[in-house]
């Protein structure tokens, strides 16, 4: 049985891997490789051997980070947010659960805080609010904003456009009920990672179509922006961990069964009408099949006249953004995201 890297340090930023750099990532950052080694030590079944239900109960990269922190004997940073939950009376019959993060620095009676509607990743098939909680906490803390994290329905039980419809319904509720949250209806942003990065862009497109107030900013972290699994970085990182071509095809098959024969602008964002969107920030990982389409999306936004800033963080893989406890690149990416969001908030 694999055990993952052995840590002999009290400094998470000095975590080092056990083995050499893999062939699929010869320039991987040592801290990132230590996370990947720990993740691979969990020995999850191959995607071809696992069902969505089983996948949801397997270990994910966030748990590799926590395992490494445990080995250091160092506790993760304490959240500087208050956490609550609410079931929004929208969407499916049972409503939509959201988890709300509010900065502890904000007075309990303080109103008009900015709000970020956040969508977790997982290919629209796996993961949940817990998986991506480090990102939601960081965004709330660094921007002094309320973060509303949305538990949208997942495929294959609920195929396209279920996740998109739930995400839009939650955003619409926040726009129309901002006062109930203590937030400013004129200072709302969308944000998300991977499949959630797709939703962070798709929801404003839906809002534009429906005539609903647009967000003031979009934060799309390694977004799924195209259905082309033959792109240059899909080829380059075909065997990457934790995300690769085989896993992305599995995700598409479970959530968008006709993805190979039918174009869906809300999935293939680069084919959508991107005009009139707000300022957008795109964050990509270098060692990620989705890197190329992040660049394509940025170029399409520029062509549409949108204020867009994109950065590719070197040496790291998909899922790095929430790993600030062990990755310097995640710290920098979170700072960049927060600065861009606050610029849009301050403009209002």
Short mmCIF file of C-alpha atoms in Angstrom, two decimals, residues 111-298:
data_model
loop_
_atom_site.label_atom_id
_atom_site.label_comp_id
_atom_site.label_asym_id
_atom_site.label_seq_id
_atom_site.Cartn_x
_atom_site.Cartn_y
_atom_site.Cartn_z
CA UNK A 111 -25.33 45.84 5.47
CA UNK A 112 -24.26 46.35 1.89
CA UNK A 113 -21.33 43.96 1.87
CA UNK A 114 -20.31 42.71 -1.56
CA UNK A 115 -21.45 39.17 -2.32
CA UNK A 116 -19.81 36.44 -4.40
CA UNK A 117 -22.01 33.65 -5.73
CA UNK A 118 -19.60 30.71 -5.85
CA UNK A 119 -19.87 27.42 -7.77
CA UNK A 120 -17.80 24.38 -6.82
CA UNK A 121 -16.01 22.14 -9.32
CA UNK A 122 -16.19 18.42 -9.98
CA UNK A 123 -17.15 18.14 -13.64
CA UNK A 124 -20.84 18.73 -12.76
CA UNK A 125 -20.75 15.11 -11.45
CA UNK A 126 -18.72 14.83 -8.23
CA UNK A 127 -17.55 16.98 -5.28
CA UNK A 128 -19.61 19.28 -3.07
CA UNK A 129 -19.52 22.36 -0.87
CA UNK A 130 -17.07 20.73 1.55
CA UNK A 131 -14.58 19.88 -1.20
CA UNK A 132 -14.18 23.50 -2.26
CA UNK A 133 -14.69 25.17 1.10
CA UNK A 134 -11.06 26.39 1.37
CA UNK A 135 -11.58 28.50 -1.75
CA UNK A 136 -14.88 29.94 -0.54
CA UNK A 137 -13.38 30.84 2.84
CA UNK A 138 -10.34 32.48 1.23
CA UNK A 139 -12.45 34.58 -1.11
CA UNK A 140 -14.69 35.77 1.71
CA UNK A 141 -11.74 36.58 3.97
CA UNK A 142 -9.60 38.31 1.33
CA UNK A 143 -12.37 40.42 -0.20
CA UNK A 144 -14.44 41.14 2.93
CA UNK A 145 -17.43 39.84 1.03
CA UNK A 146 -20.23 37.40 1.69
CA UNK A 147 -19.77 34.19 -0.29
CA UNK A 148 -22.84 32.14 -1.20
CA UNK A 149 -21.70 28.66 -2.24
CA UNK A 150 -24.30 26.79 -4.28
CA UNK A 151 -25.09 23.06 -3.99
CA UNK A 152 -26.39 22.51 -7.50
CA UNK A 153 -27.69 19.15 -8.77
CA UNK A 154 -25.21 16.73 -10.31
CA UNK A 155 -25.16 14.34 -13.26
CA UNK A 156 -25.84 11.70 -14.33
CA UNK A 157 -28.91 11.80 -12.10
CA UNK A 158 -29.54 15.33 -13.36
CA UNK A 159 -28.07 16.01 -16.80
CA UNK A 160 -27.54 19.34 -18.58
CA UNK A 161 -28.94 21.91 -17.99
CA UNK A 162 -29.80 21.01 -14.37
CA UNK A 163 -26.59 22.36 -12.80
CA UNK A 164 -26.77 25.47 -14.97
CA UNK A 165 -30.44 26.07 -14.14
CA UNK A 166 -29.83 25.67 -10.40
CA UNK A 167 -26.82 27.98 -10.55
CA UNK A 168 -28.81 30.66 -12.34
CA UNK A 169 -31.77 30.28 -9.97
CA UNK A 170 -29.49 30.75 -6.96
CA UNK A 171 -27.87 33.83 -8.52
CA UNK A 172 -31.30 35.30 -9.34
CA UNK A 173 -32.42 34.76 -5.74
CA UNK A 174 -29.33 36.56 -4.43
CA UNK A 175 -29.93 39.50 -6.78
CA UNK A 176 -33.56 39.79 -5.70
CA UNK A 177 -32.97 39.17 -1.97
CA UNK A 178 -29.65 40.84 -1.31
CA UNK A 179 -30.96 42.74 1.71
CA UNK A 180 -31.80 39.46 3.44
CA UNK A 181 -28.12 38.54 3.23
CA UNK A 182 -26.89 41.96 4.30
CA UNK A 183 -25.41 42.43 0.85
CA UNK A 184 -25.47 45.07 -1.86
CA UNK A 185 -27.52 44.09 -4.96
CA UNK A 186 -25.24 46.32 -7.02
CA UNK A 187 -22.06 44.57 -5.85
CA UNK A 188 -22.53 40.91 -6.81
CA UNK A 189 -19.89 38.76 -8.50
CA UNK A 190 -19.86 35.18 -9.72
CA UNK A 191 -16.94 32.82 -9.16
CA UNK A 192 -16.13 29.16 -9.53
CA UNK A 193 -13.56 26.48 -10.27
CA UNK A 194 -13.44 24.01 -13.17
CA UNK A 195 -17.07 23.08 -13.86
CA UNK A 196 -17.88 25.88 -11.42
CA UNK A 197 -15.69 28.20 -13.48
CA UNK A 198 -17.89 27.34 -16.43
CA UNK A 199 -20.99 28.13 -14.36
CA UNK A 200 -19.48 31.45 -13.22
CA UNK A 201 -19.46 32.54 -16.88
CA UNK A 202 -22.62 30.74 -17.99
CA UNK A 203 -24.81 32.31 -15.30
CA UNK A 204 -24.12 35.89 -16.48
CA UNK A 205 -24.84 34.74 -20.04
CA UNK A 206 -28.19 33.43 -18.80
CA UNK A 207 -28.79 36.65 -16.87
CA UNK A 208 -28.12 38.69 -20.01
CA UNK A 209 -30.60 36.55 -21.94
CA UNK A 210 -33.26 36.95 -19.24
CA UNK A 211 -32.70 40.66 -18.64
CA UNK A 212 -31.53 40.14 -15.06
CA UNK A 213 -28.96 42.39 -13.38
CA UNK A 214 -25.47 41.31 -14.39
CA UNK A 215 -22.68 40.66 -11.89
CA UNK A 216 -19.94 43.26 -11.57
CA UNK A 217 -17.18 40.67 -12.02
CA UNK A 218 -16.60 37.08 -13.11
CA UNK A 219 -13.86 34.97 -11.55
CA UNK A 220 -13.35 31.80 -13.62
CA UNK A 221 -10.69 29.47 -12.21
CA UNK A 222 -9.51 26.86 -14.75
CA UNK A 223 -12.97 26.91 -16.33
CA UNK A 224 -14.37 24.26 -18.63
CA UNK A 225 -14.83 26.49 -21.67
CA UNK A 226 -14.89 24.10 -24.63
CA UNK A 227 -15.83 20.53 -25.51
CA UNK A 228 -12.65 19.98 -27.51
CA UNK A 229 -10.73 17.17 -25.81
CA UNK A 230 -8.11 17.22 -28.60
CA UNK A 231 -6.65 20.64 -27.77
CA UNK A 232 -2.87 21.13 -27.41
CA UNK A 233 -2.94 20.94 -23.62
CA UNK A 234 -5.29 17.95 -23.64
CA UNK A 235 -2.57 16.26 -25.68
CA UNK A 236 0.28 17.57 -23.55
CA UNK A 237 -1.36 16.62 -20.24
CA UNK A 238 -3.29 13.56 -21.39
CA UNK A 239 -2.05 11.59 -18.37
CA UNK A 240 -1.96 14.40 -15.83
CA UNK A 241 -3.22 14.01 -12.26
CA UNK A 242 -5.76 14.87 -10.94
CA UNK A 243 -7.42 15.88 -14.25
CA UNK A 244 -6.77 14.31 -17.64
CA UNK A 245 -8.47 13.59 -20.95
CA UNK A 246 -10.08 10.33 -19.82
CA UNK A 247 -11.62 11.91 -16.75
CA UNK A 248 -12.92 14.92 -18.68
CA UNK A 249 -14.58 12.66 -21.24
CA UNK A 250 -16.17 10.75 -18.34
CA UNK A 251 -17.51 14.02 -16.90
CA UNK A 252 -18.93 15.14 -20.24
CA UNK A 253 -20.58 11.75 -20.80
CA UNK A 254 -22.28 11.89 -17.41
CA UNK A 255 -23.55 15.49 -17.57
CA UNK A 256 -23.83 16.32 -21.29
CA UNK A 257 -24.51 12.93 -22.94
CA UNK A 258 -24.70 14.40 -26.46
CA UNK A 259 -21.64 16.62 -26.05
CA UNK A 260 -19.82 15.11 -29.05
CA UNK A 261 -22.63 15.82 -31.52
CA UNK A 262 -24.42 18.91 -30.21
CA UNK A 263 -22.92 22.30 -29.35
CA UNK A 264 -24.17 23.88 -26.13
CA UNK A 265 -23.03 27.52 -25.78
CA UNK A 266 -23.39 27.33 -22.01
CA UNK A 267 -20.86 24.48 -22.00
CA UNK A 268 -18.74 25.51 -25.00
CA UNK A 269 -18.39 29.08 -23.79
CA UNK A 270 -16.01 30.10 -26.57
CA UNK A 271 -18.91 29.65 -29.01
CA UNK A 272 -21.27 31.87 -26.99
CA UNK A 273 -22.05 35.56 -27.49
CA UNK A 274 -19.71 36.96 -24.83
CA UNK A 275 -20.57 40.63 -25.41
CA UNK A 276 -21.76 42.79 -22.51
CA UNK A 277 -20.17 40.59 -19.86
CA UNK A 278 -18.54 42.31 -16.86
CA UNK A 279 -14.78 42.41 -16.18
CA UNK A 280 -13.49 38.85 -16.00
CA UNK A 281 -10.52 37.17 -14.35
CA UNK A 282 -9.33 33.79 -15.60
CA UNK A 283 -6.86 31.74 -13.58
CA UNK A 284 -5.26 28.65 -15.11
CA UNK A 285 -2.85 26.00 -13.91
CA UNK A 286 0.04 25.17 -16.22
CA UNK A 287 -0.23 21.38 -15.82
CA UNK A 288 -3.87 21.09 -16.78
CA UNK A 289 -5.73 19.93 -19.91
CA UNK A 290 -7.97 22.98 -19.51
CA UNK A 291 -5.10 25.46 -19.82
CA UNK A 292 -5.48 25.99 -23.59
CA UNK A 293 -9.21 26.66 -23.52
CA UNK A 294 -8.72 29.19 -20.74
CA UNK A 295 -6.56 31.13 -23.16
CA UNK A 296 -9.10 30.70 -25.94
CA UNK A 297 -11.85 32.04 -23.67
CA UNK A 298 -9.71 35.03 -22.72
#
